[in-house]
Amino acid sequence: IILKISTTFIFTSRLVNAIFHRYYILILIIFISIYTIVIIFHLLSMIVDSKDPLLNAEINKKEYCEKNKISYCIEVSPENEFCILCCSNVLSNSKHCSKCNKCVDNFDHHCDWFNNCIGSSNYMFFILYTIFLFLSVLLYMGIGLYVSIYSFKNINEFKDNIQENEAVNIQYSYNLNKKTVIYTGVITIFFCLLDSIVFVYTLYLLLLHCYLK
């Protein structure tokens, strides 16, 4: 929510359009592309089932037997582990998640953001999501800080009256006056501070997973 509100404000701001006059469309394309990638990997991390494949096969077997009214029995395999909570054979590297109440292949952690466990089937999606989220926040903060610094550094170039701005330079003909520039700069700094929380957390996640791997 923080990221969505802040980026929407920053990239649709008339001040950004004025400052990055020639590159505004390019910035918007990059912003939309990265944000779309973040959403895609977020959905994949959330939707992809991380359940142990042996457990999944056992569930399918049970459903098939019940559907066709065939007697169902569990065959314990000596080559694999057996989970008494799932009542199924599971891989040796699987772990039972108490929140999801299922065994997860190569269990990493339960992510509350996705309401799903991160395991071998969706781990790569989770890492890519974190990487692109980190890059997006880095981009948003960079542009936001530049906008803020530019606003206060060149505040005297903006006149109190909109018509005066238009007469001085076409670059500033975006219905901007001095009060609007100050307001935009202050709000942008505030959003950059909020984004910094996401930045620190995503950086921590990336460093942690690099260390663990």
Short mmCIF file of C-alpha atoms in Angstrom, two decimals:
data_model
loop_
_atom_site.label_atom_id
_atom_site.label_comp_id
_atom_site.label_asym_id
_atom_site.label_seq_id
_atom_site.Cartn_x
_atom_site.Cartn_y
_atom_site.Cartn_z
CA ILE A 1 0.00 0.00 0.00
CA ILE A 2 2.82 2.39 0.91
CA LEU A 3 4.62 1.63 -2.33
CA LYS A 4 1.49 1.96 -4.45
CA ILE A 5 0.43 5.30 -2.99
CA SER A 6 3.89 6.83 -3.12
CA THR A 7 4.76 5.72 -6.64
CA THR A 8 1.38 6.78 -7.98
CA PHE A 9 1.86 10.22 -6.47
CA ILE A 10 5.45 10.63 -7.65
CA PHE A 11 5.06 9.41 -11.21
CA THR A 12 1.80 11.20 -11.95
CA SER A 13 2.97 14.46 -10.44
CA ARG A 14 2.95 17.48 -12.70
CA LEU A 15 6.28 18.48 -11.17
CA VAL A 16 7.93 15.24 -12.31
CA ASN A 17 6.53 15.84 -15.78
CA ALA A 18 8.02 19.32 -15.75
CA ILE A 19 11.45 18.26 -14.46
CA PHE A 20 11.83 15.17 -16.66
CA HIS A 21 10.13 16.82 -19.60
CA ARG A 22 11.90 14.82 -22.35
CA TYR A 23 12.18 11.53 -20.48
CA TYR A 24 8.83 11.44 -18.72
CA ILE A 25 7.30 8.85 -21.08
CA LEU A 26 10.39 6.63 -20.78
CA ILE A 27 10.23 6.84 -16.99
CA LEU A 28 6.55 5.91 -17.05
CA ILE A 29 7.27 2.90 -19.30
CA ILE A 30 10.03 1.69 -16.96
CA PHE A 31 7.80 2.25 -13.94
CA ILE A 32 4.85 0.35 -15.44
CA SER A 33 7.10 -2.50 -16.62
CA ILE A 34 8.78 -3.03 -13.26
CA TYR A 35 5.53 -2.67 -11.34
CA THR A 36 3.86 -5.21 -13.66
CA ILE A 37 6.71 -7.68 -13.12
CA VAL A 38 6.44 -7.23 -9.34
CA ILE A 39 2.69 -7.96 -9.46
CA ILE A 40 3.21 -11.05 -11.68
CA PHE A 41 5.82 -12.60 -9.39
CA HIS A 42 3.74 -11.69 -6.36
CA LEU A 43 0.76 -13.58 -7.79
CA LEU A 44 2.91 -16.55 -8.81
CA SER A 45 4.44 -16.78 -5.33
CA MET A 46 0.96 -16.66 -3.84
CA ILE A 47 -0.83 -19.02 -6.26
CA VAL A 48 1.75 -21.75 -6.93
CA ASP A 49 1.16 -24.66 -4.59
CA SER A 50 4.25 -25.48 -2.53
CA LYS A 51 2.83 -28.75 -1.24
CA ASP A 52 5.08 -31.81 -1.09
CA PRO A 53 4.63 -33.76 -4.37
CA LEU A 54 4.19 -37.08 -2.53
CA LEU A 55 1.52 -35.52 -0.35
CA ASN A 56 -0.18 -34.12 -3.44
CA ALA A 57 -0.13 -37.56 -5.05
CA GLU A 58 -1.59 -39.11 -1.89
CA ILE A 59 -4.41 -36.57 -1.82
CA ASN A 60 -5.21 -37.28 -5.48
CA LYS A 61 -5.16 -41.00 -4.78
CA LYS A 62 -7.56 -40.60 -1.85
CA GLU A 63 -9.94 -38.45 -3.90
CA TYR A 64 -9.86 -40.98 -6.74
CA CYS A 65 -10.67 -43.84 -4.39
CA GLU A 66 -13.53 -41.96 -2.78
CA LYS A 67 -14.93 -40.92 -6.15
CA ASN A 68 -14.86 -44.46 -7.52
CA LYS A 69 -15.81 -46.08 -4.20
CA ILE A 70 -12.55 -48.02 -3.97
CA SER A 71 -11.02 -48.97 -0.66
CA TYR A 72 -8.27 -46.58 0.27
CA CYS A 73 -5.14 -47.48 2.21
CA ILE A 74 -1.87 -45.70 2.86
CA GLU A 75 1.30 -47.46 1.75
CA VAL A 76 4.23 -46.41 3.90
CA SER A 77 7.39 -46.11 1.86
CA PRO A 78 10.68 -46.97 3.63
CA GLU A 79 12.55 -44.74 1.18
CA ASN A 80 10.75 -41.58 2.29
CA GLU A 81 9.66 -39.86 5.48
CA PHE A 82 6.15 -40.20 6.83
CA CYS A 83 4.19 -37.28 8.25
CA ILE A 84 1.63 -38.33 10.84
CA LEU A 85 -0.13 -34.97 10.56
CA CYS A 86 -0.59 -35.23 6.80
CA CYS A 87 -0.93 -39.02 6.95
CA SER A 88 1.26 -39.32 3.90
CA ASN A 89 4.72 -40.15 2.66
CA VAL A 90 6.78 -37.02 2.15
CA LEU A 91 10.23 -36.21 0.82
CA SER A 92 13.09 -36.19 3.30
CA ASN A 93 13.67 -32.44 2.88
CA SER A 94 10.02 -31.55 3.48
CA LYS A 95 8.74 -29.87 6.60
CA HIS A 96 5.24 -29.55 8.00
CA CYS A 97 3.92 -25.98 8.22
CA SER A 98 1.61 -25.44 11.18
CA LYS A 99 -0.05 -22.42 9.54
CA CYS A 100 -0.84 -24.12 6.24
CA ASN A 101 -1.23 -27.53 7.85
CA LYS A 102 0.67 -29.26 5.07
CA CYS A 103 4.15 -30.54 4.32
CA VAL A 104 6.17 -28.31 2.00
CA ASP A 105 8.94 -29.56 -0.25
CA ASN A 106 12.24 -27.88 0.66
CA PHE A 107 10.44 -25.59 3.14
CA ASP A 108 11.97 -22.12 3.40
CA HIS A 109 9.43 -20.14 5.41
CA HIS A 110 5.76 -19.26 5.66
CA CYS A 111 5.19 -15.85 4.08
CA ASP A 112 2.30 -13.85 5.48
CA TRP A 113 2.53 -11.45 2.52
CA PHE A 114 1.46 -14.25 0.19
CA ASN A 115 -0.48 -16.32 2.72
CA ASN A 116 1.51 -19.24 1.36
CA CYS A 117 4.58 -21.28 2.18
CA ILE A 118 7.76 -20.73 0.21
CA GLY A 119 9.25 -23.99 -1.01
CA SER A 120 11.00 -25.47 -4.03
CA SER A 121 8.04 -24.89 -6.37
CA ASN A 122 7.72 -21.13 -5.77
CA TYR A 123 11.06 -20.16 -4.24
CA MET A 124 12.40 -18.71 -7.50
CA PHE A 125 9.25 -16.60 -7.92
CA PHE A 126 9.70 -15.30 -4.39
CA ILE A 127 13.34 -14.33 -5.02
CA LEU A 128 12.50 -12.62 -8.32
CA TYR A 129 9.64 -10.79 -6.63
CA THR A 130 12.01 -9.53 -3.92
CA ILE A 131 14.66 -8.49 -6.46
CA PHE A 132 12.26 -6.51 -8.63
CA LEU A 133 10.56 -4.99 -5.59
CA PHE A 134 13.98 -3.85 -4.39
CA LEU A 135 14.82 -2.37 -7.81
CA SER A 136 11.45 -0.63 -8.04
CA VAL A 137 11.81 0.95 -4.60
CA LEU A 138 15.36 2.00 -5.49
CA LEU A 139 14.10 3.66 -8.68
CA TYR A 140 11.17 5.34 -6.95
CA MET A 141 13.30 6.66 -4.11
CA GLY A 142 15.97 7.92 -6.50
CA ILE A 143 13.51 9.88 -8.61
CA GLY A 144 11.61 11.05 -5.54
CA LEU A 145 14.74 12.40 -3.85
CA TYR A 146 15.83 14.08 -7.08
CA VAL A 147 12.43 15.74 -7.41
CA SER A 148 12.57 16.97 -3.81
CA ILE A 149 16.11 18.34 -4.09
CA TYR A 150 15.34 19.98 -7.42
CA SER A 151 12.17 21.53 -6.05
CA PHE A 152 13.83 23.27 -3.12
CA LYS A 153 17.07 24.09 -4.95
CA ASN A 154 15.27 25.83 -7.82
CA ILE A 155 12.24 27.13 -5.93
CA ASN A 156 12.99 30.72 -6.91
CA GLU A 157 12.66 29.84 -10.60
CA PHE A 158 8.97 29.18 -10.04
CA LYS A 159 6.75 32.24 -9.78
CA ASP A 160 3.76 32.71 -7.54
CA ASN A 161 1.54 33.10 -10.57
CA ILE A 162 1.00 30.27 -13.08
CA GLN A 163 0.84 32.64 -16.07
CA GLU A 164 4.24 34.10 -15.13
CA ASN A 165 5.75 30.60 -15.19
CA GLU A 166 4.37 29.97 -18.65
CA ALA A 167 5.83 33.23 -19.89
CA VAL A 168 9.30 32.51 -18.44
CA ASN A 169 9.82 28.95 -19.68
CA ILE A 170 7.60 26.39 -21.38
CA GLN A 171 9.17 23.71 -19.18
CA TYR A 172 7.17 25.03 -16.25
CA SER A 173 3.81 25.36 -18.02
CA TYR A 174 2.17 22.50 -16.09
CA ASN A 175 -0.14 24.56 -13.89
CA LEU A 176 2.67 24.87 -11.36
CA ASN A 177 3.28 27.69 -8.95
CA LYS A 178 5.62 28.09 -6.00
CA LYS A 179 3.16 26.68 -3.45
CA THR A 180 2.50 23.59 -5.57
CA VAL A 181 6.23 22.95 -5.94
CA ILE A 182 6.83 23.22 -2.18
CA TYR A 183 3.87 20.99 -1.41
CA THR A 184 4.99 18.38 -3.94
CA GLY A 185 8.55 18.40 -2.62
CA VAL A 186 7.48 17.91 1.01
CA ILE A 187 5.02 15.13 0.20
CA THR A 188 7.59 13.39 -2.01
CA ILE A 189 10.14 13.39 0.84
CA PHE A 190 7.51 11.91 3.13
CA PHE A 191 6.74 9.11 0.67
CA CYS A 192 10.46 8.45 0.16
CA LEU A 193 10.81 7.92 3.92
CA LEU A 194 7.95 5.41 3.80
CA ASP A 195 9.54 3.67 0.82
CA SER A 196 12.81 3.43 2.73
CA ILE A 197 11.10 0.95 5.11
CA VAL A 198 10.33 -1.34 2.16
CA PHE A 199 13.85 -0.74 0.82
CA VAL A 200 15.56 -1.82 4.06
CA TYR A 201 13.31 -4.86 4.46
CA THR A 202 13.78 -6.11 0.89
CA LEU A 203 17.54 -5.55 1.14
CA TYR A 204 17.56 -7.57 4.36
CA LEU A 205 15.65 -10.41 2.67
CA LEU A 206 18.03 -10.50 -0.30
CA LEU A 207 21.14 -10.49 1.88
CA LEU A 208 19.67 -13.13 4.18
CA HIS A 209 18.84 -15.51 1.34
CA CYS A 210 22.22 -14.94 -0.30
CA TYR A 211 23.88 -15.83 3.01
CA LEU A 212 21.74 -18.92 3.52
CA LYS A 213 22.37 -20.19 -0.01
#
